[in-house]
PDB file of C-alpha atoms and ligand atoms in Angstrom:
ATOM      1  CA  MET J 214      -0.019   0.033  -0.029  1.00  0.00           C
ATOM      2  CA  THR J 215       1.380   3.474  -0.748  1.00  0.00           C
ATOM      3  CA  ARG J 216       0.749   5.752   2.018  1.00  0.00           C
ATOM      4  CA  ARG J 217       0.829   9.557   2.048  1.00  0.00           C
ATOM      5  CA  ALA J 218       0.946  11.880   4.943  1.00  0.00           C
ATOM      6  CA  LEU J 219      -2.470  13.230   6.148  1.00  0.00           C
ATOM      7  CA  PRO J 220      -2.473  16.890   7.500  1.00  0.00           C
ATOM      8  CA  LEU J 221      -3.057  16.713  11.215  1.00  0.00           C
ATOM      9  CA  SER J 222      -5.969  19.104  10.696  1.00  0.00           C
ATOM     10  CA  ARG J 223      -7.770  16.294   8.836  1.00  0.00           C
ATOM     11  CA  VAL J 224      -7.460  13.597  11.394  1.00  0.00           C
ATOM     12  CA  TYR J 225     -10.813  14.312  13.105  1.00  0.00           C
ATOM     13  CA  GLY J 226     -12.560  13.291   9.923  1.00  0.00           C
ATOM     14  CA  LEU J 227     -11.332   9.726  10.245  1.00  0.00           C
ATOM     15  CA  LEU J 228     -12.302   9.098  13.911  1.00  0.00           C
ATOM     16  CA  GLU J 229     -15.418  11.148  14.456  1.00  0.00           C
ATOM     17  CA  PRO J 230     -17.814   8.499  15.651  1.00  0.00           C
ATOM     18  CA  GLY J 231     -20.902  10.163  14.558  1.00  0.00           C
ATOM     19  CA  PRO J 232     -23.905  10.327  14.370  1.00  0.00           C
ATOM     20  CA  VAL J 233     -24.238  14.013  14.049  1.00  0.00           C
ATOM     21  CA  VAL J 234     -26.650  15.093  16.814  1.00  0.00           C
ATOM     22  CA  LEU J 235     -28.681  18.205  17.780  1.00  0.00           C
ATOM     23  CA  VAL J 236     -28.081  19.345  21.349  1.00  0.00           C
ATOM     24  CA  THR J 237     -31.032  21.347  22.816  1.00  0.00           C
ATOM     25  CA  THR J 238     -30.820  23.781  25.768  1.00  0.00           C
ATOM     26  CA  ALA J 239     -33.191  26.372  27.114  1.00  0.00           C
ATOM     27  CA  ARG J 240     -33.127  29.370  29.438  1.00  0.00           C
ATOM     28  CA  ARG J 241     -36.053  31.541  30.546  1.00  0.00           C
ATOM     29  CA  GLY J 242     -38.334  29.723  28.200  1.00  0.00           C
ATOM     30  CA  ARG J 243     -36.254  30.340  25.125  1.00  0.00           C
ATOM     31  CA  PRO J 244     -34.913  27.148  23.457  1.00  0.00           C
ATOM     32  CA  ASN J 245     -31.803  26.715  21.490  1.00  0.00           C
ATOM     33  CA  VAL J 246     -30.348  23.925  19.362  1.00  0.00           C
ATOM     34  CA  MET J 247     -26.793  23.244  18.173  1.00  0.00           C
ATOM     35  CA  THR J 248     -25.086  20.659  15.943  1.00  0.00           C
ATOM     36  CA  MET J 249     -22.544  18.318  17.413  1.00  0.00           C
ATOM     37  CA  SER J 250     -20.534  15.648  16.292  1.00  0.00           C
ATOM     38  CA  TRP J 251     -17.688  15.416  18.945  1.00  0.00           C
ATOM     39  CA  HIS J 252     -19.323  13.009  21.529  1.00  0.00           C
ATOM     40  CA  THR J 253     -18.411   9.751  22.966  1.00  0.00           C
ATOM     41  CA  MET J 254     -20.170   7.114  25.123  1.00  0.00           C
ATOM     42  CA  MET J 255     -18.385   6.528  28.436  1.00  0.00           C
ATOM     43  CA  GLU J 256     -20.556   4.094  30.439  1.00  0.00           C
ATOM     44  CA  PHE J 257     -23.467   1.649  29.654  1.00  0.00           C
ATOM     45  CA  GLU J 258     -25.702   2.236  32.653  1.00  0.00           C
ATOM     46  CA  PRO J 259     -26.529   4.855  33.683  1.00  0.00           C
ATOM     47  CA  PRO J 260     -25.441   6.031  30.220  1.00  0.00           C
ATOM     48  CA  LEU J 261     -22.694   8.654  30.410  1.00  0.00           C
ATOM     49  CA  VAL J 262     -21.753  10.664  27.356  1.00  0.00           C
ATOM     50  CA  GLY J 263     -18.872  13.016  26.992  1.00  0.00           C
ATOM     51  CA  CYS J 264     -19.182  15.988  24.640  1.00  0.00           C
ATOM     52  CA  VAL J 265     -16.888  18.799  23.430  1.00  0.00           C
ATOM     53  CA  ILE J 266     -18.934  22.041  23.162  1.00  0.00           C
ATOM     54  CA  SER J 267     -16.731  24.920  22.419  1.00  0.00           C
ATOM     55  CA  ASN J 268     -16.892  27.926  24.582  1.00  0.00           C
ATOM     56  CA  ARG J 269     -17.345  30.012  21.532  1.00  0.00           C
ATOM     57  CA  ASN J 270     -20.837  28.537  21.157  1.00  0.00           C
ATOM     58  CA  TYR J 271     -23.935  30.056  22.760  1.00  0.00           C
ATOM     59  CA  THR J 272     -24.787  26.522  24.049  1.00  0.00           C
ATOM     60  CA  HIS J 273     -21.721  26.325  26.163  1.00  0.00           C
ATOM     61  CA  GLY J 274     -22.926  29.065  28.522  1.00  0.00           C
ATOM     62  CA  LEU J 275     -26.347  27.694  28.597  1.00  0.00           C
ATOM     63  CA  LEU J 276     -25.192  24.260  29.480  1.00  0.00           C
ATOM     64  CA  LYS J 277     -22.899  25.560  32.122  1.00  0.00           C
ATOM     65  CA  ALA J 278     -25.697  27.743  33.666  1.00  0.00           C
ATOM     66  CA  THR J 279     -28.631  25.189  33.396  1.00  0.00           C
ATOM     67  CA  ARG J 280     -26.684  21.897  33.658  1.00  0.00           C
ATOM     68  CA  GLU J 281     -29.428  20.356  31.331  1.00  0.00           C
ATOM     69  CA  CYS J 282     -29.658  19.435  27.665  1.00  0.00           C
ATOM     70  CA  VAL J 283     -31.250  16.977  25.258  1.00  0.00           C
ATOM     71  CA  ILE J 284     -29.302  15.055  22.761  1.00  0.00           C
ATOM     72  CA  ASN J 285     -31.412  14.498  19.672  1.00  0.00           C
ATOM     73  CA  VAL J 286     -30.436  12.163  17.006  1.00  0.00           C
ATOM     74  CA  PRO J 287     -31.665  13.131  13.391  1.00  0.00           C
ATOM     75  CA  SER J 288     -31.672  11.154  10.194  1.00  0.00           C
ATOM     76  CA  VAL J 289     -30.652  12.270   6.780  1.00  0.00           C
ATOM     77  CA  GLU J 290     -34.187  13.613   5.985  1.00  0.00           C
ATOM     78  CA  ILE J 291     -33.538  16.715   8.005  1.00  0.00           C
ATOM     79  CA  ALA J 292     -29.772  17.036   7.196  1.00  0.00           C
ATOM     80  CA  GLU J 293     -30.138  20.510   5.758  1.00  0.00           C
ATOM     81  CA  ALA J 294     -31.672  21.729   9.118  1.00  0.00           C
ATOM     82  CA  VAL J 295     -28.827  19.983  10.956  1.00  0.00           C
ATOM     83  CA  VAL J 296     -26.065  21.778   9.064  1.00  0.00           C
ATOM     84  CA  GLY J 297     -28.082  24.933   9.388  1.00  0.00           C
ATOM     85  CA  CYS J 298     -28.119  24.721  13.195  1.00  0.00           C
ATOM     86  CA  GLY J 299     -24.330  24.096  13.105  1.00  0.00           C
ATOM     87  CA  ASN J 300     -23.778  27.423  11.136  1.00  0.00           C
ATOM     88  CA  ALA J 301     -25.979  29.776  13.159  1.00  0.00           C
ATOM     89  CA  SER J 302     -25.713  30.973  16.754  1.00  0.00           C
ATOM     90  CA  GLY J 303     -28.663  31.091  19.098  1.00  0.00           C
ATOM     91  CA  ALA J 304     -27.234  34.282  20.374  1.00  0.00           C
ATOM     92  CA  ASN J 305     -28.944  36.039  17.427  1.00  0.00           C
ATOM     93  CA  VAL J 306     -31.007  33.499  15.597  1.00  0.00           C
ATOM     94  CA  GLU J 307     -34.196  31.628  16.720  1.00  0.00           C
ATOM     95  CA  LYS J 308     -33.096  28.423  15.109  1.00  0.00           C
ATOM     96  CA  PHE J 309     -36.232  26.267  15.807  1.00  0.00           C
ATOM     97  CA  ARG J 310     -38.212  28.792  13.753  1.00  0.00           C
ATOM     98  CA  LYS J 311     -35.548  29.389  11.123  1.00  0.00           C
ATOM     99  CA  PHE J 312     -34.840  25.625  10.401  1.00  0.00           C
ATOM    100  CA  HIS J 313     -38.507  24.494  10.855  1.00  0.00           C
ATOM    101  CA  LEU J 314     -37.844  22.374  13.841  1.00  0.00           C
ATOM    102  CA  THR J 315     -40.466  21.667  16.580  1.00  0.00           C
ATOM    103  CA  PRO J 316     -39.713  21.931  20.328  1.00  0.00           C
ATOM    104  CA  ARG J 317     -41.527  19.397  22.535  1.00  0.00           C
ATOM    105  CA  PRO J 318     -41.351  19.367  26.447  1.00  0.00           C
ATOM    106  CA  ALA J 319     -39.118  16.884  27.935  1.00  0.00           C
ATOM    107  CA  THR J 320     -40.028  15.112  31.069  1.00  0.00           C
ATOM    108  CA  ARG J 321     -36.855  15.343  33.261  1.00  0.00           C
ATOM    109  CA  VAL J 322     -35.057  18.349  31.930  1.00  0.00           C
ATOM    110  CA  GLY J 323     -36.095  22.012  30.882  1.00  0.00           C
ATOM    111  CA  ALA J 324     -34.489  21.667  27.506  1.00  0.00           C
ATOM    112  CA  PRO J 325     -36.865  20.578  24.729  1.00  0.00           C
ATOM    113  CA  LEU J 326     -36.970  17.323  22.487  1.00  0.00           C
ATOM    114  CA  VAL J 327     -36.809  17.959  18.803  1.00  0.00           C
ATOM    115  CA  GLU J 328     -39.934  16.432  17.320  1.00  0.00           C
ATOM    116  CA  GLU J 329     -38.396  15.660  14.016  1.00  0.00           C
ATOM    117  CA  CYS J 330     -35.481  13.464  15.610  1.00  0.00           C
ATOM    118  CA  PHE J 331     -36.029   9.732  15.888  1.00  0.00           C
ATOM    119  CA  ALA J 332     -34.397   9.436  19.223  1.00  0.00           C
ATOM    120  CA  ASN J 333     -34.034  11.974  22.179  1.00  0.00           C
ATOM    121  CA  LEU J 334     -31.896  11.639  25.244  1.00  0.00           C
ATOM    122  CA  GLU J 335     -32.625  13.882  28.254  1.00  0.00           C
ATOM    123  CA  CYS J 336     -29.382  14.664  29.929  1.00  0.00           C
ATOM    124  CA  ARG J 337     -27.915  16.221  33.058  1.00  0.00           C
ATOM    125  CA  VAL J 338     -24.283  17.420  33.346  1.00  0.00           C
ATOM    126  CA  VAL J 339     -22.581  15.386  36.106  1.00  0.00           C
ATOM    127  CA  ASP J 340     -18.970  16.321  35.608  1.00  0.00           C
ATOM    128  CA  THR J 341     -17.479  19.704  34.655  1.00  0.00           C
ATOM    129  CA  ARG J 342     -13.805  19.003  35.647  1.00  0.00           C
ATOM    130  CA  MET J 343     -12.668  19.192  32.038  1.00  0.00           C
ATOM    131  CA  VAL J 344     -14.820  22.094  30.854  1.00  0.00           C
ATOM    132  CA  THR J 345     -12.201  24.777  31.480  1.00  0.00           C
ATOM    133  CA  LYS J 346      -9.299  22.970  29.708  1.00  0.00           C
ATOM    134  CA  TYR J 347     -11.106  20.997  26.980  1.00  0.00           C
ATOM    135  CA  CYS J 348     -14.833  22.284  26.896  1.00  0.00           C
ATOM    136  CA  PHE J 349     -15.654  18.698  27.703  1.00  0.00           C
ATOM    137  CA  PHE J 350     -18.815  17.995  29.486  1.00  0.00           C
ATOM    138  CA  VAL J 351     -19.860  14.642  31.012  1.00  0.00           C
ATOM    139  CA  LEU J 352     -23.603  14.148  30.840  1.00  0.00           C
ATOM    140  CA  GLU J 353     -25.846  11.486  32.254  1.00  0.00           C
ATOM    141  CA  VAL J 354     -28.761  10.282  30.213  1.00  0.00           C
ATOM    142  CA  VAL J 355     -31.728  10.345  32.612  1.00  0.00           C
ATOM    143  CA  LYS J 356     -34.540   9.612  30.154  1.00  0.00           C
ATOM    144  CA  ALA J 357     -34.451   8.205  26.530  1.00  0.00           C
ATOM    145  CA  TRP J 358     -37.036   8.262  23.926  1.00  0.00           C
ATOM    146  CA  ILE J 359     -37.122   6.392  20.531  1.00  0.00           C
ATOM    147  CA  ASP J 360     -39.568   6.421  17.754  1.00  0.00           C
ATOM    148  CA  PRO J 361     -40.371   2.660  17.194  1.00  0.00           C
ATOM    149  CA  ALA J 362     -41.751   3.283  13.643  1.00  0.00           C
ATOM    150  CA  VAL J 363     -38.238   4.219  12.529  1.00  0.00           C
ATOM    151  CA  LYS J 364     -36.569   0.761  11.806  1.00  0.00           C
ATOM    152  CA  ASN J 365     -33.220   1.581  10.073  1.00  0.00           C
ATOM    153  CA  PRO J 366     -32.606   5.305  10.740  1.00  0.00           C
ATOM    154  CA  ARG J 367     -30.150   6.741   8.107  1.00  0.00           C
ATOM    155  CA  THR J 368     -28.053   8.714  10.557  1.00  0.00           C
ATOM    156  CA  ILE J 369     -25.593  11.280   9.337  1.00  0.00           C
ATOM    157  CA  HIS J 370     -21.802  11.144  10.166  1.00  0.00           C
ATOM    158  CA  HIS J 371     -19.412  14.108   9.686  1.00  0.00           C
ATOM    159  CA  LEU J 372     -16.335  13.451   7.680  1.00  0.00           C
ATOM    160  CA  GLY J 373     -15.087  17.032   7.740  1.00  0.00           C
ATOM    161  CA  ASN J 374     -15.028  19.975   5.458  1.00  0.00           C
ATOM    162  CA  GLY J 375     -18.832  19.672   4.695  1.00  0.00           C
ATOM    163  CA  HIS J 376     -18.607  15.981   3.734  1.00  0.00           C
ATOM    164  CA  PHE J 377     -20.979  13.497   5.394  1.00  0.00           C
ATOM    165  CA  MET J 378     -21.531   9.749   5.283  1.00  0.00           C
ATOM    166  CA  VAL J 379     -25.001   8.456   5.573  1.00  0.00           C
ATOM    167  CA  ALA J 380     -25.488   5.153   7.454  1.00  0.00           C
ATOM    168  CA  GLY J 381     -27.184   2.409   5.520  1.00  0.00           C
ATOM    169  CA  GLU J 382     -26.033  -1.113   5.471  1.00  0.00           C
ATOM    170  CA  ARG J 383     -26.195  -3.137   8.653  1.00  0.00           C
ATOM    171  CA  THR J 384     -24.446  -6.519   9.404  1.00  0.00           C
ATOM    172  CA  LYS J 385     -24.491  -8.841  12.546  1.00  0.00           C
ATOM    173  CA  LEU J 386     -21.172 -10.490  13.727  1.00  0.00           C
ATOM    174  CA  LYS J 387     -20.427 -12.549  16.718  1.00  0.00           C
ATOM    175  CA  SER J 388     -18.976 -10.309  19.404  1.00  0.00           C
ATOM    176  CA  ARG J 389     -18.672 -10.012  23.171  1.00  0.00           C
ATOM    177  CA  ALA J 390     -19.296  -6.264  22.964  1.00  0.00           C
ATOM    178  CA  LYS J 391     -22.783  -5.370  24.216  1.00  0.00           C
TER     179      LYS J 391
HETATM  180  C1  FMN Z 469     -21.570  18.811  11.343  1.00  0.00           C
HETATM  181  C2  FMN Z 469     -21.245  19.806  12.482  1.00  0.00           C
HETATM  182  C3  FMN Z 469     -20.643  19.268  13.597  1.00  0.00           C
HETATM  183  C4  FMN Z 469     -20.404  20.104  14.742  1.00  0.00           C
HETATM  184  N1  FMN Z 469     -19.863  19.569  15.860  1.00  0.00           N
HETATM  185  C5  FMN Z 469     -19.548  20.438  16.910  1.00  0.00           C
HETATM  186  C6  FMN Z 469     -19.224  19.955  18.077  1.00  0.00           C
HETATM  187  O1  FMN Z 469     -18.949  18.695  18.282  1.00  0.00           O
HETATM  188  N2  FMN Z 469     -18.793  20.736  19.219  1.00  0.00           N
HETATM  189  C7  FMN Z 469     -19.017  22.020  18.894  1.00  0.00           C
HETATM  190  O2  FMN Z 469     -18.739  22.819  19.896  1.00  0.00           O
HETATM  191  N3  FMN Z 469     -19.327  22.632  17.833  1.00  0.00           N
HETATM  192  C8  FMN Z 469     -19.816  21.847  16.754  1.00  0.00           C
HETATM  193  N4  FMN Z 469     -20.250  22.336  15.618  1.00  0.00           N
HETATM  194  C9  FMN Z 469     -20.352  23.898  15.610  1.00  0.00           C
HETATM  195  C10 FMN Z 469     -21.650  24.441  16.158  1.00  0.00           C
HETATM  196  O3  FMN Z 469     -22.768  23.627  15.869  1.00  0.00           O
HETATM  197  C11 FMN Z 469     -21.878  25.801  15.879  1.00  0.00           C
HETATM  198  O4  FMN Z 469     -20.738  26.565  16.172  1.00  0.00           O
HETATM  199  C12 FMN Z 469     -23.152  26.433  16.181  1.00  0.00           C
HETATM  200  O5  FMN Z 469     -23.449  27.591  15.473  1.00  0.00           O
HETATM  201  C13 FMN Z 469     -23.221  26.701  17.623  1.00  0.00           C
HETATM  202  O6  FMN Z 469     -24.512  27.117  17.924  1.00  0.00           O
HETATM  203  P1  FMN Z 469     -24.893  28.042  19.174  1.00  0.00           P
HETATM  204  O7  FMN Z 469     -23.991  29.244  19.187  1.00  0.00           O
HETATM  205  O8  FMN Z 469     -26.299  28.294  19.110  1.00  0.00           O
HETATM  206  O9  FMN Z 469     -24.516  27.155  20.466  1.00  0.00           O
HETATM  207  C14 FMN Z 469     -20.585  21.520  14.595  1.00  0.00           C
HETATM  208  C15 FMN Z 469     -21.050  22.070  13.327  1.00  0.00           C
HETATM  209  C16 FMN Z 469     -21.375  21.271  12.409  1.00  0.00           C
HETATM  210  C17 FMN Z 469     -21.977  21.647  11.012  1.00  0.00           C
END
């Protein structure tokens, strides 16, 4: 195999786990929604999720103040809205209205579910020790919702530079992993 050097700035496109998700937050009755692909599972149960949310984003301050959010998992059908929410700031744009998304009340947190997403994870911030250094929040999922009608969701995965992969084919292999 002939290899060539990959610029370090492109490494993230190889390892980003996806799926791209929408993180919702709310303060004083005003909801916001942000696109995120830098997240990782950290524990099975209770589910813990680590997320990098830049301090340049409006969401960062909201999450720090309220310690609550919802991780919403979209499929390719609303990809344009997903990218839109990742290129506009809630500091000056009402993104739910602009991108035709519908907020629905959650049961355990003040942030809303996104109706158009097939899965919604209500989360509380449980560890902020790496927020100052890495903008890394550890979230615990306290309630999870799924649309049983969606059988094989075509999630979107960010490859970098505006390129995305759409999940499709599935296979089952023998594995000890849960
Ligand atoms: C595909 C995609 C993935 C993104 N992933 C992240 C991420 O993991 N962390 C982050 O801080 N910003 C990420 N962003 C950028 C934010 O979504 C963007 O800065 C957004 O405008 C922030 O919104 P807010 O200011 O309303 O919080 C991503 C954007 C796109 C388009």
